[in-house]
Tab-separated table of C-alpha atoms in Angstrom:
chain	number	residue	atom	x	y	z
P	1	TYR	CA	90.427	130.560	325.434
P	2	LYS	CA	93.562	130.317	327.511
P	3	ILE	CA	95.691	127.249	328.091
P	4	GLN	CA	96.642	127.029	331.719
P	5	LEU	CA	99.728	124.999	332.515
P	6	SER	CA	100.622	124.064	336.044
P	7	GLN	CA	103.288	122.058	337.735
P	8	GLN	CA	102.277	118.616	338.920
P	9	ILE	CA	101.356	118.732	342.596
P	10	ASN	CA	102.113	115.693	344.706
P	11	GLU	CA	100.300	114.591	347.851
P	12	ASP	CA	103.019	115.799	350.206
P	13	ASP	CA	103.586	119.184	348.493
P	14	PHE	CA	101.155	121.057	350.739
P	15	ASP	CA	102.818	119.685	353.874
P	16	ARG	CA	106.297	120.449	352.533
P	17	ARG	CA	105.314	124.018	351.652
P	18	LEU	CA	103.740	124.559	355.050
P	19	GLU	CA	106.848	123.146	356.747
P	20	PHE	CA	109.056	125.466	354.659
P	21	CYS	CA	106.949	128.490	355.684
P	22	GLU	CA	107.153	127.500	359.350
P	23	ILE	CA	110.936	127.072	359.183
P	24	ILE	CA	111.423	130.412	357.412
P	25	SER	CA	109.073	132.208	359.819
P	26	THR	CA	110.833	130.750	362.864
P	27	ARG	CA	114.281	131.644	361.549
P	28	ALA	CA	113.116	135.181	360.759
P	29	VAL	CA	111.801	135.608	364.322
P	30	TYR	CA	115.119	134.555	365.873
P	31	ASN	CA	117.216	136.384	363.284
P	32	PRO	CA	115.563	139.458	361.722
P	33	ASN	CA	118.301	139.511	359.040
P	34	PHE	CA	117.729	135.886	358.035
P	35	LEU	CA	115.884	136.609	354.781
P	36	PHE	CA	118.448	139.285	353.970
P	37	ASN	CA	121.054	136.489	353.885
P	38	VAL	CA	119.142	134.233	351.475
P	39	CYS	CA	120.007	134.341	347.775
P	40	PHE	CA	116.876	133.379	345.833
P	41	SER	CA	117.987	132.251	342.363
P	42	ASP	CA	116.507	130.948	339.124
P	43	GLU	CA	117.210	130.473	335.419
P	44	CYS	CA	115.155	131.154	332.316
P	45	THR	CA	115.587	130.206	328.648
P	46	PHE	CA	114.996	132.568	325.720
P	47	TYR	CA	115.008	131.085	322.208
P	48	LEU	CA	116.782	133.257	319.627
P	49	ASN	CA	114.536	132.353	316.677
P	50	GLY	CA	111.520	134.148	318.099
P	51	ILE	CA	109.872	131.143	319.735
P	52	VAL	CA	108.319	132.156	322.996
P	53	ASN	CA	108.340	129.907	326.029
P	54	ARG	CA	104.795	128.546	325.871
P	55	HIS	CA	104.535	128.612	329.652
P	56	ASN	CA	104.652	132.416	329.542
P	57	CYS	CA	102.773	133.037	326.287
P	58	ARG	CA	99.001	133.490	326.286
P	59	TYR	CA	96.514	134.191	323.510
P	60	TRP	CA	93.194	135.498	324.756
P	61	ALA	CA	90.126	134.770	322.639
P	62	ASP	CA	86.513	133.646	322.935
P	63	SER	CA	87.437	130.333	321.324
P	64	ASN	CA	90.595	128.286	320.764
P	65	LEU	CA	92.470	129.903	317.857
P	66	ARG	CA	94.521	126.740	317.206
P	67	ILE	CA	97.645	128.861	316.802
P	68	LEU	CA	100.686	126.882	315.689
P	69	HIS	CA	104.301	127.930	315.470
P	70	GLU	CA	106.455	125.765	313.221
P	71	VAL	CA	109.862	124.721	314.462
P	72	HIS	CA	112.406	123.908	311.762
P	73	THR	CA	115.127	122.413	313.919
P	74	GLN	CA	115.532	120.435	317.091
P	75	HIS	CA	118.741	122.282	318.010
P	76	LEU	CA	117.578	125.829	318.541
P	77	LYS	CA	119.983	128.549	319.594
P	78	LYS	CA	118.978	129.899	322.928
P	79	LEU	CA	120.085	132.192	325.686
P	80	ASN	CA	119.960	130.932	329.251
P	81	VAL	CA	119.782	133.652	331.880
P	82	TRP	CA	120.564	133.240	335.589
P	83	ALA	CA	119.795	135.860	338.239
P	84	GLY	CA	119.461	136.035	341.986
P	85	ILE	CA	117.841	138.269	344.564
P	86	PHE	CA	120.138	138.619	347.556
P	87	GLY	CA	118.877	140.838	350.352
P	88	ASN	CA	118.011	144.102	348.655
P	89	ARG	CA	120.210	143.473	345.598
P	90	ILE	CA	119.871	141.794	342.243
P	91	VAL	CA	122.812	139.516	341.466
P	92	GLY	CA	123.373	139.126	337.750
P	93	PRO	CA	121.866	138.619	335.310
P	94	LEU	CA	124.299	136.152	333.765
P	95	PHE	CA	123.852	135.291	330.084
P	96	LEU	CA	124.791	131.820	328.790
P	97	LEU	CA	124.574	131.506	325.007
P	98	GLY	CA	124.405	128.095	323.350
P	99	THR	CA	122.289	125.251	322.080
P	100	SER	CA	122.722	122.813	324.942
P	101	ASN	CA	120.809	122.548	328.171
P	102	LEU	CA	122.464	123.507	331.428
P	103	THR	CA	124.319	120.462	332.784
P	104	ALA	CA	125.548	119.771	336.297
P	105	GLU	CA	129.136	120.366	335.164
P	106	MET	CA	128.224	123.714	333.570
P	107	TYR	CA	126.231	124.751	336.639
P	108	LEU	CA	129.051	123.835	339.033
P	109	GLU	CA	131.516	125.850	336.950
P	110	LEU	CA	129.069	128.766	336.932
P	111	LEU	CA	128.732	128.566	340.721
P	112	GLU	CA	132.461	128.329	341.399
P	113	ASP	CA	133.784	130.798	338.838
P	114	ILE	CA	131.081	133.444	338.541
P	115	ILE	CA	128.207	133.289	341.053
P	116	ASP	CA	130.268	132.697	344.207
P	117	PRO	CA	132.676	135.582	343.460
P	118	MET	CA	129.692	137.857	342.770
P	119	LEU	CA	128.084	136.919	346.107
P	120	THR	CA	131.430	137.324	347.890
P	121	ASP	CA	131.730	140.836	346.458
P	122	VAL	CA	128.269	141.720	347.797
P	123	ILE	CA	129.093	140.261	351.234
P	124	GLU	CA	132.405	142.089	351.538
P	125	ASN	CA	130.831	145.450	350.701
P	126	ASP	CA	127.776	145.367	352.970
P	127	GLU	CA	127.731	144.792	356.726
P	128	HIS	CA	124.182	143.344	356.681
P	129	TYR	CA	125.380	140.108	355.100
P	130	LEU	CA	126.789	137.491	357.442
P	131	GLU	CA	128.859	134.968	355.517
P	132	ASP	CA	128.352	132.189	358.069
P	133	GLN	CA	124.557	132.579	357.756
P	134	LEU	CA	124.187	132.575	353.975
P	135	VAL	CA	121.544	130.401	352.331
P	136	PHE	CA	121.548	129.717	348.587
P	137	GLN	CA	118.029	128.865	347.370
P	138	GLN	CA	117.395	127.192	344.033
P	139	ASP	CA	114.564	125.261	342.409
P	140	GLY	CA	114.378	121.573	341.593
P	141	ALA	CA	116.165	121.617	338.231
P	142	SER	CA	118.265	118.498	337.615
P	143	PRO	CA	121.667	120.264	337.519
P	144	HIS	CA	120.999	121.657	341.012
P	145	TYR	CA	120.827	118.170	342.516
P	146	ALA	CA	123.955	116.601	341.067
P	147	ILE	CA	126.235	115.197	343.764
P	148	SER	CA	129.104	117.507	342.769
P	149	VAL	CA	126.850	120.582	342.979
P	150	ARG	CA	125.321	119.576	346.318
P	151	ARG	CA	128.761	118.843	347.733
P	152	TYR	CA	130.010	122.277	346.669
P	153	LEU	CA	126.939	124.096	348.026
P	154	ASP	CA	127.052	122.190	351.336
P	155	GLN	CA	130.695	123.152	351.758
P	156	ARG	CA	130.216	126.785	350.697
P	157	PHE	CA	126.866	127.601	352.273
């Protein structure tokens, strides 16, 4: 037995994904270095008490084992990790220790004070990167869509 979790798919998701693929393909045709100038980024949370993210944990069996893991507190210590793939390089990982979730303010500070200088260092030391053609990709997490974060990213990238 294996629980299979999936993200909710909306009616327009297929069209949006197809449109994204067409845009990326077109840009790559006109600029062979386009994908080299995209920083693909994401975060992940690791709980420090041994709890495993249930989205990544699987128990294989012929029947449902009804495995439970007791949680003794609502405020678990955790480690948030951010990393990016930028051209042929890995940027990070960055480790953020704490009990709180990543907020827009924390994410903006991370972008301004740590991630941007790291990307700038990569750009300045490799001729393949074109600063005026950089794209910073991120997923749909709430902190990524705060007005302050979008304003900063629009100005920077």
